[in-house]
Tab-separated table of C-alpha atoms and ligand atoms in Angstrom:
chain	number	residue	atom	x	y	z
N	1294	UNK	CA	14.357	-25.159	-2.570
N	1295	UNK	CA	12.826	-22.088	-4.117
N	1296	UNK	CA	14.087	-18.556	-3.548
N	1297	UNK	CA	11.775	-15.533	-3.624
N	1298	UNK	CA	13.300	-12.223	-4.693
N	1299	UNK	CA	11.455	-8.911	-4.454
N	1300	UNK	CA	12.493	-6.031	-6.705
N	1301	UNK	CA	14.436	-8.336	-9.032
N	1302	UNK	CA	13.815	-6.122	-12.062
N	1303	UNK	CA	15.748	-3.211	-10.566
N	1304	UNK	CA	19.468	-2.509	-10.756
N	1305	UNK	CA	20.887	-4.644	-7.935
N	1306	UNK	CA	18.015	-7.134	-7.852
N	1307	UNK	CA	18.457	-8.005	-11.532
N	1308	UNK	CA	22.205	-8.552	-11.048
N	1309	UNK	CA	21.358	-10.890	-8.161
N	1310	UNK	CA	18.784	-12.763	-10.278
N	1311	UNK	CA	21.166	-13.205	-13.218
N	1312	UNK	CA	23.992	-14.369	-10.934
N	1313	UNK	CA	21.738	-16.729	-8.965
N	1314	UNK	CA	20.190	-18.425	-12.006
N	1315	UNK	CA	23.678	-18.909	-13.480
N	1316	UNK	CA	24.988	-20.399	-10.214
N	1317	UNK	CA	21.929	-22.500	-9.265
N	1318	UNK	CA	20.238	-23.458	-12.542
N	1319	UNK	CA	18.227	-26.243	-10.856
N	1320	UNK	CA	16.583	-24.025	-8.217
N	1321	UNK	CA	13.394	-22.085	-8.858
N	1322	UNK	CA	13.794	-18.317	-8.422
N	1323	UNK	CA	10.591	-16.270	-8.235
N	1324	UNK	CA	11.002	-12.586	-8.984
N	1325	UNK	CA	8.178	-10.590	-7.406
N	1326	UNK	CA	8.240	-7.052	-8.739
N	1327	UNK	CA	5.717	-4.267	-9.184
N	1328	UNK	CA	7.613	-2.956	-12.213
N	1329	UNK	CA	7.619	0.669	-11.190
N	1330	UNK	CA	9.564	3.150	-13.322
N	1331	UNK	CA	12.730	1.548	-11.877
N	1332	UNK	CA	11.821	-2.032	-12.792
N	1333	UNK	CA	13.035	-2.906	-16.256
N	1334	UNK	CA	12.556	-6.340	-17.812
N	1335	UNK	CA	15.297	-5.641	-20.323
N	1336	UNK	CA	17.640	-6.207	-17.362
N	1337	UNK	CA	16.406	-9.796	-17.243
N	1338	UNK	CA	16.527	-10.784	-20.906
N	1339	UNK	CA	19.287	-13.296	-20.025
N	1340	UNK	CA	16.992	-15.373	-17.763
N	1341	UNK	CA	13.729	-14.895	-19.650
N	1342	UNK	CA	12.349	-18.267	-20.742
N	1343	UNK	CA	14.617	-20.161	-18.314
N	1344	UNK	CA	12.507	-22.790	-16.498
N	1345	UNK	CA	14.356	-21.955	-13.250
N	1346	UNK	CA	13.053	-18.372	-13.376
N	1347	UNK	CA	9.528	-17.029	-12.903
N	1348	UNK	CA	8.317	-13.432	-12.893
N	1349	UNK	CA	5.284	-12.409	-10.874
N	1350	UNK	CA	4.131	-8.842	-11.165
N	1351	UNK	CA	2.914	-7.660	-7.769
N	1352	UNK	CA	3.178	-5.139	-4.967
N	1353	UNK	CA	5.004	-5.975	-1.721
N	1354	UNK	CA	2.368	-3.936	0.129
N	1355	UNK	CA	-0.365	-6.344	-0.993
N	1356	UNK	CA	-0.353	-9.370	1.355
N	1357	UNK	CA	-2.768	-11.391	-0.785
N	1358	UNK	CA	-0.598	-11.011	-3.863
N	1359	UNK	CA	2.529	-11.928	-1.880
N	1360	UNK	CA	0.885	-14.969	-0.262
N	1361	UNK	CA	-0.346	-16.167	-3.654
N	1362	UNK	CA	3.127	-15.992	-5.143
N	1363	UNK	CA	5.252	-17.158	-2.184
N	1364	UNK	CA	5.596	-20.964	-2.001
N	1365	UNK	CA	5.185	-22.784	1.355
N	1366	UNK	CA	8.493	-23.321	3.172
N	1367	UNK	CA	10.359	-21.309	0.544
N	1368	UNK	CA	14.122	-21.473	1.174
N	1369	UNK	CA	14.651	-17.735	1.373
N	1370	UNK	CA	13.222	-14.312	0.684
N	1371	UNK	CA	15.676	-11.697	-0.579
N	1372	UNK	CA	13.978	-8.345	-0.155
N	1373	UNK	CA	15.329	-5.696	-2.533
N	1374	UNK	CA	12.049	-3.995	-3.501
N	1375	UNK	CA	12.109	-0.346	-2.504
N	1376	UNK	CA	11.827	3.195	-3.659
N	1377	UNK	CA	15.539	3.892	-3.854
N	1378	UNK	CA	16.233	7.444	-5.006
N	1379	UNK	CA	16.968	10.139	-2.391
N	1380	UNK	CA	15.916	13.061	-4.612
N	1381	UNK	CA	12.501	11.533	-5.240
N	1382	UNK	CA	12.058	11.054	-1.473
N	1383	UNK	CA	12.749	14.759	-0.990
N	1384	UNK	CA	10.082	15.618	-3.558
N	1385	UNK	CA	7.547	13.289	-1.941
N	1386	UNK	CA	8.073	10.762	0.852
N	1387	UNK	CA	4.698	9.007	0.908
N	1388	UNK	CA	5.590	6.255	-1.564
N	1389	UNK	CA	8.824	5.627	0.362
N	1390	UNK	CA	6.939	5.013	3.595
N	1391	UNK	CA	4.454	2.823	1.781
N	1392	UNK	CA	6.867	0.606	-0.153
N	1393	UNK	CA	9.895	0.633	2.128
N	1394	UNK	CA	8.201	0.436	5.529
N	1395	UNK	CA	4.761	-1.088	4.988
N	1396	UNK	CA	6.094	-3.303	2.186
N	1397	UNK	CA	8.826	-4.701	4.453
N	1398	UNK	CA	6.376	-5.386	7.281
N	1399	UNK	CA	4.025	-7.181	4.840
N	1400	UNK	CA	6.917	-9.262	3.497
N	1401	UNK	CA	7.980	-10.222	7.045
N	1402	UNK	CA	4.439	-11.256	8.001
N	1403	UNK	CA	4.026	-13.308	4.826
N	1404	UNK	CA	7.433	-14.935	5.315
N	1405	UNK	CA	6.412	-16.048	8.802
N	1406	UNK	CA	3.056	-17.295	7.614
N	1407	UNK	CA	4.662	-19.384	4.867
N	1408	UNK	CA	7.488	-20.796	6.992
N	1409	UNK	CA	10.263	-19.168	4.930
N	1410	UNK	CA	13.741	-20.463	5.825
N	1411	UNK	CA	15.591	-17.135	5.865
N	1412	UNK	CA	14.779	-13.474	5.215
N	1413	UNK	CA	17.607	-11.381	3.768
N	1414	UNK	CA	16.784	-7.691	4.016
N	1415	UNK	CA	18.707	-5.308	1.763
N	1416	UNK	CA	19.432	-2.059	3.572
N	1417	UNK	CA	21.846	0.798	3.005
N	1418	UNK	CA	24.784	2.616	4.584
N	1419	UNK	CA	22.555	5.723	4.473
N	1420	UNK	CA	20.752	4.612	7.660
N	1421	UNK	CA	23.808	5.776	9.642
N	1422	UNK	CA	23.655	9.337	8.311
N	1423	UNK	CA	26.813	11.190	7.436
N	1424	UNK	CA	30.114	10.500	9.147
N	1425	UNK	CA	32.732	12.968	10.376
N	1426	UNK	CA	36.101	12.911	8.572
N	1427	UNK	CA	37.604	10.215	10.832
N	1428	UNK	CA	34.406	8.420	11.800
N	1429	UNK	CA	33.341	4.916	10.630
N	1430	UNK	CA	29.898	3.402	10.541
N	1431	UNK	CA	29.920	0.048	12.364
N	1432	UNK	CA	27.104	-2.495	12.485
N	1433	UNK	CA	26.247	-1.441	16.054
N	1434	UNK	CA	26.631	2.347	15.539
N	1435	UNK	CA	23.556	4.466	16.218
N	1436	UNK	CA	21.196	4.974	13.289
N	1437	UNK	CA	20.777	8.614	12.306
N	1438	UNK	CA	19.195	8.906	8.851
N	1439	UNK	CA	19.144	12.268	7.070
N	1440	UNK	CA	16.831	11.898	4.057
N	1441	UNK	CA	13.249	10.639	3.915
N	1442	UNK	CA	14.608	7.687	1.882
N	1443	UNK	CA	17.121	6.805	4.610
N	1444	UNK	CA	14.475	7.313	7.309
N	1445	UNK	CA	12.181	4.821	5.583
N	1446	UNK	CA	15.012	2.279	5.238
N	1447	UNK	CA	15.843	2.732	8.930
N	1448	UNK	CA	12.239	2.092	9.943
N	1449	UNK	CA	12.211	-1.021	7.760
N	1450	UNK	CA	15.326	-2.364	9.509
N	1451	UNK	CA	13.634	-1.993	12.896
N	1452	UNK	CA	10.745	-4.154	11.703
N	1453	UNK	CA	13.199	-6.790	10.501
N	1454	UNK	CA	15.010	-6.934	13.842
N	1455	UNK	CA	11.676	-6.958	15.686
N	1456	UNK	CA	10.554	-9.984	13.634
N	1457	UNK	CA	13.572	-11.944	14.845
N	1458	UNK	CA	13.324	-10.840	18.447
N	1459	UNK	CA	9.542	-11.245	18.717
N	1460	UNK	CA	8.794	-14.173	16.431
N	1461	UNK	CA	12.159	-15.889	15.989
N	1462	UNK	CA	12.147	-15.319	12.208
N	1463	UNK	CA	15.584	-16.043	10.733
N	1464	UNK	CA	16.581	-12.658	9.316
N	1465	UNK	CA	19.850	-11.097	8.191
N	1466	UNK	CA	20.383	-7.477	7.166
N	1467	UNK	CA	22.982	-6.084	4.782
N	1468	UNK	CA	23.915	-2.426	4.495
N	1469	UNK	CA	25.588	-1.695	1.223
N	1470	UNK	CA	27.404	1.416	0.054
N	1471	UNK	CA	26.836	3.068	-3.354
N	1472	UNK	CA	26.639	0.432	-6.077
N	1473	UNK	CA	27.683	1.057	-9.657
N	1474	UNK	CA	27.651	-1.067	-12.800
N	1475	UNK	CA	25.500	-1.913	-15.820
N	1476	UNK	CA	21.682	-1.599	-15.805
N	1477	UNK	CA	21.492	1.187	-13.192
N	1478	UNK	CA	18.602	3.540	-13.793
N	1479	UNK	CA	19.985	6.797	-15.226
N	1480	UNK	CA	18.685	9.027	-12.448
N	1481	UNK	CA	21.530	7.931	-10.131
N	1482	UNK	CA	24.832	9.797	-10.309
N	1483	UNK	CA	27.013	7.463	-12.365
N	1484	UNK	CA	24.635	6.319	-15.127
N	1485	UNK	CA	23.260	9.844	-15.386
N	1486	UNK	CA	26.742	11.338	-15.675
N	1487	UNK	CA	27.962	8.678	-18.115
N	1488	UNK	CA	24.956	8.978	-20.412
N	1489	UNK	CA	25.056	12.772	-20.333
N	1490	UNK	CA	28.802	12.776	-20.991
N	1491	UNK	CA	28.353	10.451	-23.959
N	1492	UNK	CA	25.758	12.852	-25.350
N	1493	UNK	CA	27.991	15.841	-24.436
N	1494	UNK	CA	25.285	17.268	-22.203
N	1495	UNK	CA	25.897	19.038	-18.855
N	1496	UNK	CA	26.507	16.872	-15.772
N	1497	UNK	CA	24.876	18.338	-12.655
N	1498	UNK	CA	27.216	18.535	-9.640
N	1499	UNK	CA	25.336	19.103	-6.400
N	1500	UNK	CA	26.903	21.818	-4.228
N	1501	UNK	CA	30.698	21.704	-3.992
N	1502	UNK	CA	30.940	18.101	-5.265
N	1503	UNK	CA	33.036	17.123	-2.239
N	1504	UNK	CA	30.533	14.633	-0.836
N	1505	UNK	CA	32.208	11.260	-0.287
N	1506	UNK	CA	30.610	7.981	-1.374
N	1507	UNK	CA	32.180	4.509	-1.115
N	1508	UNK	CA	31.692	2.900	-4.544
N	1509	UNK	CA	31.209	-0.850	-4.897
N	1510	UNK	CA	30.730	-2.756	-8.125
N	1511	UNK	CA	27.307	-4.414	-8.157
N	1512	UNK	CA	28.869	-7.853	-8.852
N	1513	UNK	CA	31.001	-7.546	-5.716
N	1514	UNK	CA	27.834	-6.660	-3.829
N	1515	UNK	CA	25.890	-9.691	-5.064
N	1516	UNK	CA	28.820	-11.955	-4.167
N	1517	UNK	CA	28.604	-10.565	-0.629
N	1518	UNK	CA	24.829	-11.088	-0.582
N	1519	UNK	CA	25.305	-14.756	-1.565
N	1520	UNK	CA	27.784	-15.180	1.312
N	1521	UNK	CA	25.443	-13.544	3.825
N	1522	UNK	CA	22.424	-15.494	2.630
N	1523	UNK	CA	24.260	-18.802	2.767
N	1524	UNK	CA	26.516	-18.367	5.787
N	1525	UNK	CA	25.469	-15.258	7.716
N	1526	UNK	CA	24.416	-15.493	11.361
N	1527	UNK	CA	20.711	-15.328	12.204
N	1528	UNK	CA	19.825	-11.826	13.405
N	1529	UNK	CA	23.136	-10.308	12.287
N	1530	UNK	CA	23.741	-7.157	10.237
N	1531	UNK	CA	26.653	-7.018	7.779
N	1532	UNK	CA	28.185	-3.973	6.146
N	1533	UNK	CA	29.232	-4.281	2.495
N	1534	UNK	CA	31.498	-1.591	1.083
N	1535	UNK	CA	33.806	-1.271	-1.887
N	1536	UNK	CA	36.699	0.345	-0.040
N	1537	UNK	CA	36.665	3.169	-2.614
N	1538	UNK	CA	35.676	6.326	-0.739
N	1539	UNK	CA	35.878	9.222	-3.215
N	1540	UNK	CA	34.469	12.743	-3.517
N	1541	UNK	CA	31.861	12.961	-6.284
N	1542	UNK	CA	33.907	15.489	-8.220
N	1543	UNK	CA	36.879	13.106	-8.438
N	1544	UNK	CA	34.694	10.274	-9.685
N	1545	UNK	CA	33.197	12.561	-12.319
N	1546	UNK	CA	36.618	13.785	-13.464
N	1547	UNK	CA	37.785	10.173	-13.764
N	1548	UNK	CA	34.827	9.145	-15.888
N	1549	UNK	CA	35.224	12.197	-18.137
N	1550	UNK	CA	38.855	11.160	-18.690
N	1551	UNK	CA	37.750	7.607	-19.517
N	1552	UNK	CA	35.227	8.957	-22.023
N	1553	UNK	CA	37.537	11.623	-23.447
N	1554	UNK	CA	35.072	14.401	-22.601
N	1555	UNK	CA	35.962	17.884	-21.262
N	1556	UNK	CA	35.572	18.894	-17.610
N	1557	UNK	CA	33.577	21.872	-18.827
N	1558	UNK	CA	30.563	19.521	-18.881
N	1559	UNK	CA	30.581	19.580	-15.048
N	1560	UNK	CA	27.870	22.039	-14.071
N	1561	UNK	CA	27.422	23.216	-10.493
N	1562	UNK	CA	23.796	23.209	-9.328
N	1563	UNK	CA	22.327	24.006	-5.884
N	1564	UNK	CA	23.034	21.357	-3.271
N	1565	UNK	CA	20.583	18.575	-2.416
N	1566	UNK	CA	18.572	19.407	0.721
N	1567	UNK	CA	20.035	17.731	3.820
N	1568	UNK	CA	22.850	16.280	1.689
N	1569	UNK	CA	25.020	13.754	3.555
N	1570	UNK	CA	28.693	14.734	3.283
N	1571	UNK	CA	30.350	11.392	3.838
N	1572	UNK	CA	29.431	7.718	4.130
N	1573	UNK	CA	32.016	5.311	5.511
N	1574	UNK	CA	30.976	1.719	6.216
N	1575	UNK	CA	33.332	-0.408	8.229
N	1576	UNK	CA	33.391	-3.912	6.692
N	1577	UNK	CA	35.619	-5.745	9.173
N	1578	UNK	CA	32.798	-8.082	10.234
N	1579	UNK	CA	31.923	-9.577	6.840
N	1580	UNK	CA	35.590	-9.839	5.877
N	1581	UNK	CA	36.505	-11.691	9.082
N	1582	UNK	CA	33.406	-13.804	9.555
N	1583	UNK	CA	32.457	-14.713	5.982
N	1584	UNK	CA	35.773	-14.178	4.200
N	1585	UNK	CA	34.225	-11.842	1.630
N	1586	UNK	CA	36.107	-8.921	0.139
N	1587	UNK	CA	35.526	-6.829	-2.966
N	1588	UNK	CA	37.494	-7.978	-6.013
N	1589	UNK	CA	36.931	-5.324	-8.691
N	1590	UNK	CA	39.316	-2.325	-8.579
N	1591	UNK	CA	37.312	0.888	-8.961
N	1592	UNK	CA	39.044	2.206	-12.047
N	1593	UNK	CA	38.633	-1.145	-13.886
N	1594	UNK	CA	34.990	-1.409	-12.830
N	1595	UNK	CA	34.279	2.159	-13.855
N	1596	UNK	CA	35.980	1.660	-17.245
N	1597	UNK	CA	33.866	-1.452	-17.932
N	1598	UNK	CA	30.737	0.349	-16.752
N	1599	UNK	CA	31.414	3.316	-19.023
N	1600	UNK	CA	31.921	0.900	-21.933
N	1601	UNK	CA	28.689	-0.913	-21.094
N	1602	UNK	CA	26.641	2.297	-21.262
N	1603	UNK	CA	28.451	3.310	-24.449
N	1604	UNK	CA	27.619	-0.091	-25.980
N	1605	UNK	CA	23.951	-0.030	-24.886
N	1606	UNK	CA	22.512	3.253	-26.187
N	1607	UNK	CA	19.123	1.583	-26.717
N	1608	UNK	CA	18.898	0.481	-23.078
N	1609	UNK	CA	19.747	4.013	-21.941
N	1610	UNK	CA	17.266	5.584	-24.344
N	1611	UNK	CA	14.497	3.182	-23.285
N	1612	UNK	CA	15.184	3.735	-19.584
N	1613	UNK	CA	15.214	7.480	-20.056
N	1614	UNK	CA	11.985	7.459	-22.042
N	1615	UNK	CA	10.120	4.828	-20.051
N	1616	UNK	CA	9.787	2.876	-23.275
N	1617	UNK	CA	10.670	-0.408	-21.530
N	1618	UNK	CA	7.052	-0.509	-20.460
N	1619	UNK	CA	6.226	-1.209	-24.103
N	1620	UNK	CA	8.725	-4.078	-23.959
N	1621	UNK	CA	6.730	-5.566	-21.076
N	1622	UNK	CA	3.512	-5.296	-23.044
N	1623	UNK	CA	5.129	-6.990	-26.019
N	1624	UNK	CA	6.416	-9.854	-23.856
N	1625	UNK	CA	3.394	-10.432	-21.625
N	1626	UNK	CA	0.570	-8.758	-23.487
N	1627	UNK	CA	-0.289	-6.774	-20.359
N	1628	UNK	CA	-0.371	-3.013	-20.133
N	1629	UNK	CA	1.945	-1.616	-17.401
A	936	LIG	P1	15.993	0.142	-8.047
A	936	LIG	O1	15.254	1.408	-7.784
A	936	LIG	O2	16.864	0.037	-9.249
A	936	LIG	O3	14.946	-1.070	-8.142
A	936	LIG	C1	13.871	-1.215	-7.256
A	936	LIG	C2	13.009	-2.386	-7.750
A	936	LIG	O4	11.938	-2.565	-6.799
A	936	LIG	C3	12.369	-2.125	-9.100
A	936	LIG	O5	12.438	-3.288	-9.901
A	936	LIG	C4	10.921	-1.798	-8.759
A	936	LIG	O6	10.002	-2.115	-9.787
A	936	LIG	C5	10.711	-2.659	-7.512
A	936	LIG	N1	9.643	-2.143	-6.657
A	936	LIG	C6	9.471	-0.870	-6.224
A	936	LIG	N2	8.354	-0.785	-5.469
A	936	LIG	C7	7.833	-2.036	-5.410
A	936	LIG	C8	6.697	-2.589	-4.767
A	936	LIG	N3	5.863	-1.821	-4.037
A	936	LIG	N4	6.462	-3.906	-4.874
A	936	LIG	C9	7.285	-4.699	-5.628
A	936	LIG	N5	8.366	-4.222	-6.276
A	936	LIG	C10	8.641	-2.905	-6.168
A	936	LIG	O7	16.792	-0.156	-6.718
A	936	LIG	P2	18.285	-0.712	-6.535
A	936	LIG	O8	19.243	0.393	-6.720
A	936	LIG	O9	18.456	-1.969	-7.288
A	936	LIG	O10	18.255	-1.039	-4.970
A	936	LIG	C11	17.763	-2.285	-4.509
A	936	LIG	C12	17.777	-2.299	-2.988
A	936	LIG	O11	19.099	-2.028	-2.513
A	936	LIG	C13	16.877	-1.238	-2.350
A	936	LIG	O12	16.283	-1.805	-1.205
A	936	LIG	C14	17.839	-0.124	-1.957
A	936	LIG	O13	17.358	0.587	-0.854
A	936	LIG	C15	19.085	-0.930	-1.626
A	936	LIG	N6	20.371	-0.228	-1.786
A	936	LIG	C16	20.713	0.304	-3.019
A	936	LIG	C17	21.949	0.918	-3.163
A	936	LIG	C18	22.409	1.458	-4.506
A	936	LIG	O14	23.520	1.971	-4.598
A	936	LIG	N7	21.616	1.373	-5.568
A	936	LIG	C19	22.839	0.995	-2.082
A	936	LIG	C20	22.445	0.457	-0.854
A	936	LIG	C21	21.217	-0.178	-0.735
A	937	LIG	P1	23.001	9.153	-5.908
A	937	LIG	O1	23.461	8.362	-7.088
A	937	LIG	O2	21.646	9.783	-5.959
A	937	LIG	O3	23.169	8.203	-4.641
A	937	LIG	P2	23.021	8.553	-3.054
A	937	LIG	O4	22.381	9.874	-2.895
A	937	LIG	O5	22.132	7.445	-2.615
A	937	LIG	O6	24.403	8.492	-2.502
A	937	LIG	O7	24.054	10.313	-5.650
A	937	LIG	C1	25.414	10.025	-5.378
A	937	LIG	C2	26.079	11.321	-5.010
A	937	LIG	O8	26.116	12.168	-6.161
A	937	LIG	C3	25.343	12.117	-3.955
A	937	LIG	O9	26.308	12.790	-3.143
A	937	LIG	C4	24.531	13.135	-4.746
A	937	LIG	C5	25.436	13.404	-5.944
A	937	LIG	N1	24.756	13.734	-7.217
A	937	LIG	C6	25.198	14.819	-7.987
A	937	LIG	O10	26.134	15.544	-7.600
A	937	LIG	N2	24.588	15.051	-9.169
A	937	LIG	C7	23.557	14.293	-9.637
A	937	LIG	O11	23.000	14.584	-10.733
A	937	LIG	C8	23.110	13.187	-8.845
A	937	LIG	C9	21.980	12.314	-9.311
A	937	LIG	C10	23.759	12.936	-7.643
């Protein structure tokens, strides 16, 4: 049975695609991606040319394009495609509403129309808003998003739940904490800090740097997504966290130590507007029900990640310059 992935050229989506094609080489995986600035086909070089993998360039907000690409009775849709960066949503929210809300509703409608087996919706711990020092975000906690990005992801979740309640569509939702690992676009904290540190350029620290994020390695996340897709309960929501809650400043100090760079690179800048102080996902449900737990200790994962960025200066330079668009043209002869 085929699987239809949206946003498979992004950071987490491309990890999922690479892992899936390795694990299920006989199943067709269709990657439907608009290839925005965040979609990078260099992330998918490993599966390029594999008969089990097909790329379709398209927009999740365009029902005709989705219906053309989505096979009848497709086994599953895994919906990653989104505008994903909080700072960009603060600058301008319109594209977030379009892609994250309208795009999700279009995907749900198309999935119903095509008789898709299961719809896995990728959400975020940010829909809960920030937690007090001793508070935990549970699957049934109230949703209280702070940023326009989180607000759009919250709205999307409501459409997913409504599709199950109203139409009986088999959906599952995952809410993941901050992912890190190779191939993450260098506008997010860790790849930005690592690449700047390598180049001995200042690393911007928002506000007091004491905001807490729970870091999970992207491979641990995709393992959890496989478990939810294959064994999760219809209509359920599962939290996926790394169990590594750390203030930003500590994470940055650790990576500077790993890279042998001075702390003087850390440069305080004004705080992000509406900045969430602490995320804390409770992951008891997925651990108990599906037997998943993260396997990569943070310091090991961070060391490998730092090495990956150090070993891939061309990838970083392309991502930072937008040059990967040229790569697409070279591969497909189409201007993007
Ligand atoms: P990303 O920004 O790296 O990639 C997004 C992908 O979606 C890109 O390939 C882009 O081209 C594609 N895309 C964007 N708009 C599209 C559209 N209209 N139609 C088709 N494709 C489109 O994102 P990511 O960090 O890999 O995140 C993937 C998903 O996981 C998102 O839904 C995000 O909200 C969620 N999430 C991410 C994190 C994290 O730490 N990165 C944490 C929790 C949840
Ligand atoms: P980010 O990677 O944007 O993820 P999110 O906002 O979705 O958690 O940011 C992670 C944390 O790092 C967040 O608290 C904001 C902070 N941050 C900085 O301090 N400096 C930076 O340059 C960036 C991009 C983020």
